[in-house]
PDB file of C-alpha atoms in Angstrom:
ATOM      1  CA  UNK A   1    -117.179 117.892 120.098  1.00 63.00           C
ATOM      2  CA  UNK A   2    -117.863 114.603 118.596  1.00 73.00           C
ATOM      3  CA  UNK A   3    -119.320 111.336 120.901  1.00 75.00           C
ATOM      4  CA  UNK A   4    -117.064 108.691 119.701  1.00 75.00           C
ATOM      5  CA  UNK A   5    -116.984 105.360 121.174  1.00 69.00           C
ATOM      6  CA  UNK A   6    -113.763 104.117 122.926  1.00 71.00           C
ATOM      7  CA  UNK A   7    -111.953 101.652 121.113  1.00 66.00           C
ATOM      8  CA  UNK A   8    -112.560  97.968 122.169  1.00 65.00           C
ATOM      9  CA  UNK A   9    -109.623  95.335 121.874  1.00 60.00           C
ATOM     10  CA  UNK A  10    -110.171  93.455 118.930  1.00 59.00           C
ATOM     11  CA  UNK A  11    -110.376  90.282 119.491  1.00 56.00           C
ATOM     12  CA  UNK A  12    -108.096  89.112 117.398  1.00 54.00           C
ATOM     13  CA  UNK A  13    -105.062  89.844 119.704  1.00 52.00           C
ATOM     14  CA  UNK A  14    -106.081  86.598 122.443  1.00 56.00           C
ATOM     15  CA  UNK A  15    -105.363  83.992 119.236  1.00 60.00           C
ATOM     16  CA  UNK A  16    -102.366  85.789 117.840  1.00 66.00           C
ATOM     17  CA  UNK A  17    -100.728  85.138 120.902  1.00 67.00           C
ATOM     18  CA  UNK A  18    -101.263  81.516 120.303  1.00 69.00           C
ATOM     19  CA  UNK A  19    -100.057  81.449 117.156  1.00 73.00           C
ATOM     20  CA  UNK A  20     -96.905  82.913 117.882  1.00 79.00           C
ATOM     21  CA  UNK A  21     -96.413  80.135 120.199  1.00 79.00           C
ATOM     22  CA  UNK A  22     -96.989  77.543 117.582  1.00 79.00           C
ATOM     23  CA  UNK A  23     -94.050  79.982 115.359  1.00 82.00           C
ATOM     24  CA  UNK A  24     -91.542  78.880 117.941  1.00 84.00           C
ATOM     25  CA  UNK A  25     -92.644  75.269 118.990  1.00 87.00           C
ATOM     26  CA  UNK A  26     -93.204  74.225 115.461  1.00 88.00           C
ATOM     27  CA  UNK A  27     -89.362  74.523 114.619  1.00 88.00           C
ATOM     28  CA  UNK A  28     -88.114  73.212 118.366  1.00 90.00           C
ATOM     29  CA  UNK A  29     -90.818  70.025 117.441  1.00 91.00           C
ATOM     30  CA  UNK A  30     -89.719  69.965 114.046  1.00 93.00           C
ATOM     31  CA  UNK A  31     -85.620  69.448 115.436  1.00 93.00           C
ATOM     32  CA  UNK A  32     -86.286  67.076 118.212  1.00 94.00           C
ATOM     33  CA  UNK A  33     -88.170  65.070 116.163  1.00 93.00           C
ATOM     34  CA  UNK A  34     -84.832  64.881 113.447  1.00 95.00           C
ATOM     35  CA  UNK A  35     -82.347  64.700 116.103  1.00 95.00           C
ATOM     36  CA  UNK A  36     -84.358  61.385 117.541  1.00 94.00           C
ATOM     37  CA  UNK A  37     -84.370  60.105 113.834  1.00 93.00           C
ATOM     38  CA  UNK A  38     -80.034  61.233 112.958  1.00 95.00           C
ATOM     39  CA  UNK A  39     -79.650  59.637 116.068  1.00 94.00           C
ATOM     40  CA  UNK A  40     -81.048  55.888 115.668  1.00 88.00           C
ATOM     41  CA  UNK A  41     -79.685  56.423 112.268  1.00 89.00           C
ATOM     42  CA  UNK A  42     -76.419  56.903 113.913  1.00 93.00           C
ATOM     43  CA  UNK A  43     -76.573  54.185 116.510  1.00 88.00           C
ATOM     44  CA  UNK A  44     -77.893  51.862 113.726  1.00 86.00           C
ATOM     45  CA  UNK A  45     -74.750  52.475 111.935  1.00 90.00           C
ATOM     46  CA  UNK A  46     -72.618  52.109 115.260  1.00 92.00           C
ATOM     47  CA  UNK A  47     -74.445  48.436 116.315  1.00 87.00           C
ATOM     48  CA  UNK A  48     -73.599  47.010 112.662  1.00 88.00           C
ATOM     49  CA  UNK A  49     -70.314  47.657 113.174  1.00 93.00           C
ATOM     50  CA  UNK A  50     -70.140  46.566 116.473  1.00 92.00           C
ATOM     51  CA  UNK A  51     -71.426  43.474 114.546  1.00 90.00           C
ATOM     52  CA  UNK A  52     -69.001  43.478 112.260  1.00 91.00           C
ATOM     53  CA  UNK A  53     -66.105  43.512 114.442  1.00 93.00           C
ATOM     54  CA  UNK A  54     -67.844  40.517 116.809  1.00 93.00           C
ATOM     55  CA  UNK A  55     -68.225  38.254 113.560  1.00 92.00           C
ATOM     56  CA  UNK A  56     -64.252  39.017 112.611  1.00 91.00           C
ATOM     57  CA  UNK A  57     -63.635  38.290 116.470  1.00 92.00           C
ATOM     58  CA  UNK A  58     -65.373  34.891 116.434  1.00 91.00           C
ATOM     59  CA  UNK A  59     -63.800  33.853 113.059  1.00 89.00           C
ATOM     60  CA  UNK A  60     -60.198  34.481 114.822  1.00 88.00           C
ATOM     61  CA  UNK A  61     -61.190  32.572 117.058  1.00 88.00           C
ATOM     62  CA  UNK A  62     -62.096  29.748 115.010  1.00 85.00           C
ATOM     63  CA  UNK A  63     -59.525  30.077 112.929  1.00 85.00           C
ATOM     64  CA  UNK A  64     -56.594  32.250 113.850  1.00 80.00           C
ATOM     65  CA  UNK A  65     -55.154  35.688 113.043  1.00 80.00           C
ATOM     66  CA  UNK A  66     -55.812  36.225 109.128  1.00 79.00           C
ATOM     67  CA  UNK A  67     -52.490  35.378 107.405  1.00 76.00           C
ATOM     68  CA  UNK A  68     -51.084  33.531 109.659  1.00 78.00           C
ATOM     69  CA  UNK A  69     -50.523  29.436 108.674  1.00 76.00           C
ATOM     70  CA  UNK A  70     -51.228  26.914 111.338  1.00 74.00           C
ATOM     71  CA  UNK A  71     -50.322  23.183 110.276  1.00 76.00           C
ATOM     72  CA  UNK A  72     -52.697  21.417 112.888  1.00 80.00           C
ATOM     73  CA  UNK A  73     -55.759  23.828 111.745  1.00 77.00           C
ATOM     74  CA  UNK A  74     -59.445  22.746 112.276  1.00 82.00           C
ATOM     75  CA  UNK A  75     -60.768  25.441 109.553  1.00 83.00           C
ATOM     76  CA  UNK A  76     -59.755  28.215 106.890  1.00 81.00           C
ATOM     77  CA  UNK A  77     -61.193  31.020 105.775  1.00 82.00           C
ATOM     78  CA  UNK A  78     -63.537  31.385 103.138  1.00 85.00           C
ATOM     79  CA  UNK A  79     -63.919  35.066 101.888  1.00 86.00           C
ATOM     80  CA  UNK A  80     -67.342  36.981 103.009  1.00 88.00           C
ATOM     81  CA  UNK A  81     -70.959  35.493 102.548  1.00 87.00           C
ATOM     82  CA  UNK A  82     -73.638  37.759 103.416  1.00 90.00           C
ATOM     83  CA  UNK A  83     -75.814  36.873 106.334  1.00 90.00           C
ATOM     84  CA  UNK A  84     -79.752  38.587 106.732  1.00 89.00           C
ATOM     85  CA  UNK A  85     -80.432  39.329 110.129  1.00 87.00           C
ATOM     86  CA  UNK A  86     -83.550  40.703 111.435  1.00 83.00           C
ATOM     87  CA  UNK A  87     -82.864  45.089 113.291  1.00 78.00           C
ATOM     88  CA  UNK A  88     -85.281  47.498 114.409  1.00 74.00           C
ATOM     89  CA  UNK A  89     -88.353  45.101 112.895  1.00 77.00           C
ATOM     90  CA  UNK A  90     -87.432  44.609 109.892  1.00 81.00           C
ATOM     91  CA  UNK A  91     -84.076  42.831 107.743  1.00 85.00           C
ATOM     92  CA  UNK A  92     -80.851  43.957 106.839  1.00 86.00           C
ATOM     93  CA  UNK A  93     -77.836  42.537 105.104  1.00 89.00           C
ATOM     94  CA  UNK A  94     -74.252  42.125 107.007  1.00 89.00           C
ATOM     95  CA  UNK A  95     -71.234  40.371 105.315  1.00 90.00           C
ATOM     96  CA  UNK A  96     -70.199  38.044 107.737  1.00 89.00           C
ATOM     97  CA  UNK A  97     -67.188  36.751 107.249  1.00 89.00           C
ATOM     98  CA  UNK A  98     -67.145  32.811 105.532  1.00 87.00           C
ATOM     99  CA  UNK A  99     -65.441  30.116 107.457  1.00 87.00           C
ATOM    100  CA  UNK A 100     -64.714  26.486 105.799  1.00 86.00           C
ATOM    101  CA  UNK A 101     -63.957  23.224 107.901  1.00 84.00           C
ATOM    102  CA  UNK A 102     -60.662  21.424 106.168  1.00 84.00           C
ATOM    103  CA  UNK A 103     -62.839  18.663 105.521  1.00 84.00           C
ATOM    104  CA  UNK A 104     -65.500  20.648 104.209  1.00 82.00           C
ATOM    105  CA  UNK A 105     -68.263  22.880 104.528  1.00 84.00           C
ATOM    106  CA  UNK A 106     -69.060  25.974 105.510  1.00 83.00           C
ATOM    107  CA  UNK A 107     -68.950  26.610 109.484  1.00 84.00           C
ATOM    108  CA  UNK A 108     -71.477  28.420 111.428  1.00 84.00           C
ATOM    109  CA  UNK A 109     -70.081  30.900 113.945  1.00 86.00           C
ATOM    110  CA  UNK A 110     -71.380  31.284 116.699  1.00 86.00           C
ATOM    111  CA  UNK A 111     -72.463  35.151 117.020  1.00 86.00           C
ATOM    112  CA  UNK A 112     -73.734  35.200 113.713  1.00 85.00           C
ATOM    113  CA  UNK A 113     -76.220  32.430 114.701  1.00 84.00           C
ATOM    114  CA  UNK A 114     -77.107  33.739 117.373  1.00 84.00           C
ATOM    115  CA  UNK A 115     -77.789  37.223 116.468  1.00 83.00           C
ATOM    116  CA  UNK A 116     -79.971  35.557 113.428  1.00 80.00           C
ATOM    117  CA  UNK A 117     -82.198  34.097 116.464  1.00 78.00           C
ATOM    118  CA  UNK A 118     -83.332  37.471 118.198  1.00 75.00           C
ATOM    119  CA  UNK A 119     -83.876  41.259 117.060  1.00 65.00           C
ATOM    120  CA  UNK A 120     -82.033  43.655 119.628  1.00 61.00           C
ATOM    121  CA  UNK A 121     -84.045  46.516 118.332  1.00 61.00           C
ATOM    122  CA  UNK A 122     -87.768  45.646 119.024  1.00 62.00           C
ATOM    123  CA  UNK A 123     -90.047  47.277 116.365  1.00 55.00           C
TER     124      UNK A 123
END
């Protein structure tokens, strides 16, 4: 009978466990990053939609409901105008209802002036 040395545990076995753990965690981390990015995008879209509704409510408060003529009005609608707002450290363009005075000149919506001065989502 021949003498054989006992087989020792290969050095790569310990590294295999680490590699398997990395393979399991990497897809979860990628999923978390993707979910965070998509959630932030959705929140931005909902926020922009809410801004549009807020601008429309301000216009209705100042001018009255769209299509309803008032004899003693001081302002009237004048299409839409794109305004630039700070949002998340960058600038976005949002459509805003245009309002003009009866005597001429463009009127500023209160909410548009408010949101121009501050950034709701800090960078």
